[in-house]
């Protein structure tokens, strides 16, 4: 019987893929993947069942959706794996799930480590103690549309959608319109965290663009005090919680 | 009892004419004490009346479940007086109880040829039912009803059997009606209610099912009734009620080991392992030679991370089991988990040599051994054999899980290993690790590697699978931390007490340690205050990630962002949020005491972002349960009904557009 798995491998698949996601991949007759480089595809292939196909979902979304739909109509178990989570990677998973719902094909997904989760691990801020809200946006969205930002919450920016250099510039401009140049910013990768500022990001855009990978995450602390009006510690001044653990934050 | 009474009067006095058929699981009995007394009083007559008295003894022995003695007695009566219809009828009934339906049919046929007994007619119908002969069954039931007449227990039993036949055909309504007639015919009996309860359960009408069990218990409290209802409560997730029923059964007989085992099982379901262990001990006290109970206690102690006690119990189970493979498999697994590897390879090979049936189990244990020995490549190979072999069900599932774990711990593509690098001289390392909302299955590869790099693990996770995983990955585990809430300083002190220079200590928790995590926060603060401690947080799937994955996307397009909010955010002046991305909304403990005005301000904040009909997915205390779907406007009336265990998922506003 056909079954569709929506498989999120987390921000950095080799680190963040979960056991249940990989087990589900291992139960598939075919796994389509998008956004994985060669090493990541080799890594995922280790967990597939013998004889199961790992297929890159190339081309337009419509074509990829048709190919996956054709496999499902053969009664196969099919997975779609992307970094992060397919519902956030692009529109393909949503399109296929919509078809599954119409056609009565069961589908299943699991949580995946997100840019938000990675960011707060890296900077060491506790949600519900240090901060009472968090907002996370794809860089391309910030470049393309006026996004409502809450000044009391930190901002996390991720880079799932393909970005041209001018889009990256627009993203930084959007941040610059909201945060002053001296405002702290943190460049997070799985292995490292680098402290910088909004101004430095803007001035170093051309250089930094070349370093961008899908697992790059930017973290900007809140602009305004973010203590909960109900849970404040009672101090007269509410300070903006800043990332801790200065020993491992470079820069 | 007057030995001169006729058999019929004796039957009446003993209440035996009130005894209904047993379909292998049900019997209305006078108390066992009464039957034992009756058995003692029935004299072994000589001459006239001897056969009748012996037959009565046979019947009572049947009622006391002493089937071999009952058979011997009744067969001797049939030899003594082949024309005593009642003896043949009771022998036929005994055959029925033992599932010997063809023999039952034959014997009951002979009894009915001698005398038209209503109960024998009914039992013949039951024998036909056992043989799968539906039309003969219905025919005999009709005859039994007519013969017995309204109000006779045999007629009621016939209604009941008819109802069960309807249930077999999934005609639930007519089954329930037939049992209803049986209930009406025997208002003082409990078993018709019990039978109807089973029909109701099959129909999915749990409310009526539980009502019927209550009625059955009010009429005659029986251990088997309490146990059946306990299982239903357990299936419905109401472990407290399930426990109450076991306590009810224990009040009837406090010397039954199976009841303590059941209670121990329910305490494990509640994750109250410290309460499960004493019940196992009590069961073992009552059945000291029962290897399965010793093993159950070993597993409870293992889950509690008390390897010392677990190993003692495992050794006891092994001694008592006389080499039974099922016990041996778990004993070997416990020993490996506890780090007692010596001799286990030989034990695994001895298990494999017993039979080809145990090959899968032997490979699984070999995988565990390799995992514990840090030979991840061989571990992955061994687990893969289990998956590919004939092993089914639980073993295959576990092998699949551990196979992924072993593969994850192999060298990463492009180099690197699971070890994060040496600790600088004079310092120690603290790994704060989240295993996701569905531990251990939602553990990320990074967190598994972090666990494997620790010298000692603390954890506050109550899932039994966690003990198994931590036992195999970490050299040493502290007993599971219970009652962590509100005890951050105590546990922080306990963890730092173990953090010696050169050591890596891990604290393993659920979800993401920094999402609504108190102890992780305390640990970081202490590490910064003390100095000399490197710490690292390994985030994993938090509730926000788990729920965001369920944030049903628009049909075309994916999400371009997400938000995590606390309800208190809405009380800030000038609060702003982006409604075109999914949002996860947490409630703090203050929501329980916020006044109406404050709650209304929160609701108004939501209304500024979303329409009144905007769907809201309401999650309870665990994020893997199906949510309740509400419209936004329904939140308005939830003032005073929420607490911090609830989470709301607000999908992106419609018309959010595609990427």
Short mmCIF file of N, CA and C in Angstrom, two decimals, chain B residues 156-238:
data_model
loop_
_atom_site.label_atom_id
_atom_site.label_comp_id
_atom_site.label_asym_id
_atom_site.label_seq_id
_atom_site.Cartn_x
_atom_site.Cartn_y
_atom_site.Cartn_z
N UNK B 156 -32.02 -17.54 29.97
CA UNK B 156 -31.20 -16.32 29.93
C UNK B 156 -29.84 -16.62 29.31
N UNK B 157 -29.28 -17.78 29.66
CA UNK B 157 -27.99 -18.16 29.07
C UNK B 157 -28.12 -18.32 27.57
N UNK B 158 -29.27 -18.86 27.14
CA UNK B 158 -29.49 -19.02 25.70
C UNK B 158 -29.54 -17.66 25.01
N UNK B 159 -30.19 -16.70 25.67
CA UNK B 159 -30.20 -15.34 25.11
C UNK B 159 -28.76 -14.83 24.99
N UNK B 160 -27.99 -15.09 26.03
CA UNK B 160 -26.61 -14.59 26.05
C UNK B 160 -25.80 -15.20 24.90
N UNK B 161 -25.94 -16.51 24.74
CA UNK B 161 -25.17 -17.16 23.67
C UNK B 161 -25.63 -16.65 22.31
N UNK B 162 -26.94 -16.47 22.20
CA UNK B 162 -27.45 -15.90 20.95
C UNK B 162 -26.84 -14.53 20.69
N UNK B 163 -26.73 -13.75 21.76
CA UNK B 163 -26.12 -12.42 21.62
C UNK B 163 -24.68 -12.52 21.18
N UNK B 164 -23.96 -13.48 21.74
CA UNK B 164 -22.56 -13.62 21.36
C UNK B 164 -22.41 -14.05 19.91
N UNK B 165 -23.34 -14.86 19.45
CA UNK B 165 -23.30 -15.26 18.03
C UNK B 165 -23.53 -14.06 17.14
N UNK B 166 -24.46 -13.20 17.55
CA UNK B 166 -24.70 -11.97 16.80
C UNK B 166 -23.43 -11.12 16.79
N UNK B 167 -22.75 -11.10 17.92
CA UNK B 167 -21.52 -10.30 18.02
C UNK B 167 -20.46 -10.85 17.08
N UNK B 168 -20.43 -12.17 16.97
CA UNK B 168 -19.45 -12.79 16.06
C UNK B 168 -19.65 -12.31 14.63
N UNK B 169 -20.93 -12.08 14.29
CA UNK B 169 -21.27 -11.61 12.93
C UNK B 169 -21.19 -10.09 12.84
N UNK B 170 -20.73 -9.47 13.95
CA UNK B 170 -20.60 -8.02 14.04
C UNK B 170 -21.96 -7.32 13.97
N UNK B 171 -23.01 -8.02 14.36
CA UNK B 171 -24.33 -7.38 14.45
C UNK B 171 -24.47 -6.91 15.90
N UNK B 172 -23.80 -5.80 16.17
CA UNK B 172 -23.63 -5.38 17.55
C UNK B 172 -24.95 -5.01 18.20
N UNK B 173 -25.79 -4.33 17.47
CA UNK B 173 -27.05 -3.87 18.10
C UNK B 173 -27.89 -5.06 18.54
N UNK B 174 -28.06 -6.05 17.67
CA UNK B 174 -28.89 -7.19 18.09
C UNK B 174 -28.18 -7.99 19.17
N UNK B 175 -26.85 -8.01 19.15
CA UNK B 175 -26.11 -8.69 20.22
C UNK B 175 -26.39 -8.00 21.54
N UNK B 176 -26.30 -6.67 21.52
CA UNK B 176 -26.52 -5.93 22.76
C UNK B 176 -27.97 -6.12 23.25
N UNK B 177 -28.91 -6.18 22.31
CA UNK B 177 -30.32 -6.36 22.71
C UNK B 177 -30.51 -7.73 23.36
N UNK B 178 -29.90 -8.76 22.76
CA UNK B 178 -30.02 -10.11 23.34
C UNK B 178 -29.45 -10.13 24.75
N UNK B 179 -28.30 -9.49 24.93
CA UNK B 179 -27.72 -9.45 26.27
C UNK B 179 -28.58 -8.61 27.20
N UNK B 180 -29.24 -7.62 26.62
CA UNK B 180 -30.15 -6.82 27.44
C UNK B 180 -31.29 -7.67 27.97
N UNK B 181 -31.81 -8.58 27.13
CA UNK B 181 -32.89 -9.47 27.59
C UNK B 181 -32.35 -10.39 28.69
N UNK B 182 -31.12 -10.79 28.53
CA UNK B 182 -30.48 -11.66 29.54
C UNK B 182 -30.34 -10.89 30.86
N UNK B 183 -29.94 -9.64 30.76
CA UNK B 183 -29.82 -8.80 31.96
C UNK B 183 -31.18 -8.70 32.65
N UNK B 184 -32.23 -8.49 31.84
CA UNK B 184 -33.57 -8.32 32.42
C UNK B 184 -34.05 -9.62 33.05
N UNK B 185 -33.66 -10.75 32.47
CA UNK B 185 -34.09 -12.05 33.00
C UNK B 185 -33.38 -12.38 34.31
N UNK B 186 -32.16 -11.94 34.45
CA UNK B 186 -31.37 -12.28 35.64
C UNK B 186 -30.84 -11.00 36.28
N UNK B 187 -31.69 -10.19 36.84
CA UNK B 187 -31.26 -8.87 37.30
C UNK B 187 -30.24 -8.91 38.43
N UNK B 188 -30.19 -10.04 39.12
CA UNK B 188 -29.25 -10.09 40.24
C UNK B 188 -27.90 -10.67 39.84
N UNK B 189 -27.82 -11.17 38.63
CA UNK B 189 -26.56 -11.79 38.20
C UNK B 189 -25.63 -10.77 37.57
N UNK B 190 -24.35 -10.97 37.78
CA UNK B 190 -23.37 -10.04 37.24
C UNK B 190 -22.90 -10.40 35.84
N UNK B 191 -22.87 -11.69 35.53
CA UNK B 191 -22.22 -12.09 34.28
C UNK B 191 -22.93 -11.58 33.03
N UNK B 192 -24.30 -11.45 33.03
CA UNK B 192 -24.89 -10.88 31.80
C UNK B 192 -24.39 -9.46 31.53
N UNK B 193 -24.18 -8.70 32.59
CA UNK B 193 -23.64 -7.35 32.40
C UNK B 193 -22.22 -7.43 31.85
N UNK B 194 -21.46 -8.39 32.35
CA UNK B 194 -20.07 -8.53 31.90
C UNK B 194 -20.03 -8.88 30.41
N UNK B 195 -20.93 -9.78 30.00
CA UNK B 195 -20.97 -10.15 28.58
C UNK B 195 -21.38 -8.96 27.74
N UNK B 196 -22.37 -8.23 28.21
CA UNK B 196 -22.80 -7.07 27.45
C UNK B 196 -21.69 -6.01 27.41
N UNK B 197 -20.94 -5.92 28.48
CA UNK B 197 -19.82 -4.97 28.50
C UNK B 197 -18.85 -5.29 27.37
N UNK B 198 -18.61 -6.59 27.16
CA UNK B 198 -17.68 -6.96 26.09
C UNK B 198 -18.24 -6.58 24.72
N UNK B 199 -19.55 -6.73 24.57
CA UNK B 199 -20.18 -6.31 23.30
C UNK B 199 -19.99 -4.81 23.12
N UNK B 200 -20.25 -4.08 24.19
CA UNK B 200 -20.14 -2.61 24.11
C UNK B 200 -18.71 -2.21 23.75
N UNK B 201 -17.76 -2.92 24.32
CA UNK B 201 -16.36 -2.61 24.01
C UNK B 201 -16.09 -2.85 22.54
N UNK B 202 -16.59 -3.96 22.04
CA UNK B 202 -16.38 -4.27 20.62
C UNK B 202 -17.03 -3.21 19.74
N UNK B 203 -18.15 -2.64 20.24
CA UNK B 203 -18.84 -1.59 19.49
C UNK B 203 -18.10 -0.26 19.58
N UNK B 204 -17.20 -0.18 20.56
CA UNK B 204 -16.50 1.09 20.78
C UNK B 204 -17.25 2.02 21.71
N UNK B 205 -18.31 1.52 22.34
CA UNK B 205 -19.08 2.36 23.26
C UNK B 205 -18.51 2.17 24.66
N UNK B 206 -17.44 2.89 24.94
CA UNK B 206 -16.70 2.64 26.19
C UNK B 206 -17.48 3.10 27.40
N UNK B 207 -18.28 4.15 27.22
CA UNK B 207 -19.09 4.63 28.34
C UNK B 207 -20.04 3.56 28.84
N UNK B 208 -20.81 2.95 27.92
CA UNK B 208 -21.76 1.90 28.31
C UNK B 208 -21.01 0.65 28.78
N UNK B 209 -19.88 0.40 28.15
CA UNK B 209 -19.06 -0.77 28.54
C UNK B 209 -18.69 -0.66 30.02
N UNK B 210 -18.19 0.50 30.40
CA UNK B 210 -17.75 0.65 31.80
C UNK B 210 -18.94 0.63 32.75
N UNK B 211 -20.08 1.15 32.30
CA UNK B 211 -21.29 1.10 33.15
C UNK B 211 -21.66 -0.35 33.43
N UNK B 212 -21.60 -1.18 32.40
CA UNK B 212 -21.97 -2.58 32.56
C UNK B 212 -20.99 -3.31 33.48
N UNK B 213 -19.71 -2.99 33.35
CA UNK B 213 -18.75 -3.62 34.26
C UNK B 213 -19.05 -3.22 35.70
N UNK B 214 -19.43 -1.94 35.86
CA UNK B 214 -19.74 -1.49 37.22
C UNK B 214 -20.93 -2.28 37.76
N UNK B 215 -21.96 -2.45 36.91
CA UNK B 215 -23.14 -3.21 37.35
C UNK B 215 -22.76 -4.64 37.69
N UNK B 216 -21.90 -5.23 36.87
CA UNK B 216 -21.48 -6.61 37.13
C UNK B 216 -20.76 -6.70 38.46
N UNK B 217 -19.88 -5.74 38.71
CA UNK B 217 -19.10 -5.77 39.95
C UNK B 217 -19.96 -5.49 41.17
N UNK B 218 -20.97 -4.65 40.99
CA UNK B 218 -21.86 -4.36 42.13
C UNK B 218 -22.62 -5.61 42.55
N UNK B 219 -22.94 -6.46 41.57
CA UNK B 219 -23.70 -7.66 41.87
C UNK B 219 -22.81 -8.77 42.42
N UNK B 220 -21.67 -8.93 41.84
CA UNK B 220 -20.77 -9.96 42.34
C UNK B 220 -19.33 -9.55 42.01
N UNK B 221 -18.62 -8.99 42.98
CA UNK B 221 -17.23 -8.62 42.73
C UNK B 221 -16.41 -9.89 42.47
N UNK B 222 -15.79 -9.94 41.33
CA UNK B 222 -14.95 -11.08 40.96
C UNK B 222 -13.61 -10.55 40.47
N UNK B 223 -12.58 -11.32 40.73
CA UNK B 223 -11.24 -10.90 40.32
C UNK B 223 -11.18 -10.72 38.81
N UNK B 224 -11.75 -11.68 38.06
CA UNK B 224 -11.63 -11.59 36.60
C UNK B 224 -12.36 -10.36 36.05
N UNK B 225 -13.43 -9.94 36.73
CA UNK B 225 -14.15 -8.73 36.30
C UNK B 225 -13.28 -7.49 36.52
N UNK B 226 -12.67 -7.43 37.70
CA UNK B 226 -11.78 -6.30 37.97
C UNK B 226 -10.64 -6.26 36.95
N UNK B 227 -10.10 -7.44 36.64
CA UNK B 227 -8.97 -7.47 35.70
C UNK B 227 -9.39 -7.04 34.30
N UNK B 228 -10.58 -7.50 33.87
CA UNK B 228 -11.04 -7.09 32.53
C UNK B 228 -11.22 -5.59 32.47
N UNK B 229 -11.85 -5.03 33.50
CA UNK B 229 -12.08 -3.59 33.50
C UNK B 229 -10.76 -2.83 33.61
N UNK B 230 -9.84 -3.39 34.37
CA UNK B 230 -8.52 -2.76 34.50
C UNK B 230 -7.84 -2.65 33.14
N UNK B 231 -7.96 -3.72 32.35
CA UNK B 231 -7.33 -3.69 31.02
C UNK B 231 -7.97 -2.64 30.13
N UNK B 232 -9.27 -2.49 30.26
CA UNK B 232 -9.96 -1.49 29.45
C UNK B 232 -9.51 -0.10 29.85
N UNK B 233 -9.43 0.15 31.14
CA UNK B 233 -8.95 1.46 31.59
C UNK B 233 -7.55 1.71 31.06
N UNK B 234 -6.73 0.67 31.08
CA UNK B 234 -5.36 0.83 30.58
C UNK B 234 -5.37 1.18 29.09
N UNK B 235 -6.21 0.49 28.32
CA UNK B 235 -6.30 0.79 26.89
C UNK B 235 -6.74 2.23 26.65
N UNK B 236 -7.60 2.72 27.56
CA UNK B 236 -8.09 4.10 27.41
C UNK B 236 -7.11 5.10 27.97
N UNK B 237 -6.01 4.62 28.50
CA UNK B 237 -4.99 5.53 29.02
C UNK B 237 -5.24 5.99 30.44
N UNK B 238 -6.27 5.43 31.10
CA UNK B 238 -6.57 5.86 32.47
C UNK B 238 -5.90 4.87 33.43
#
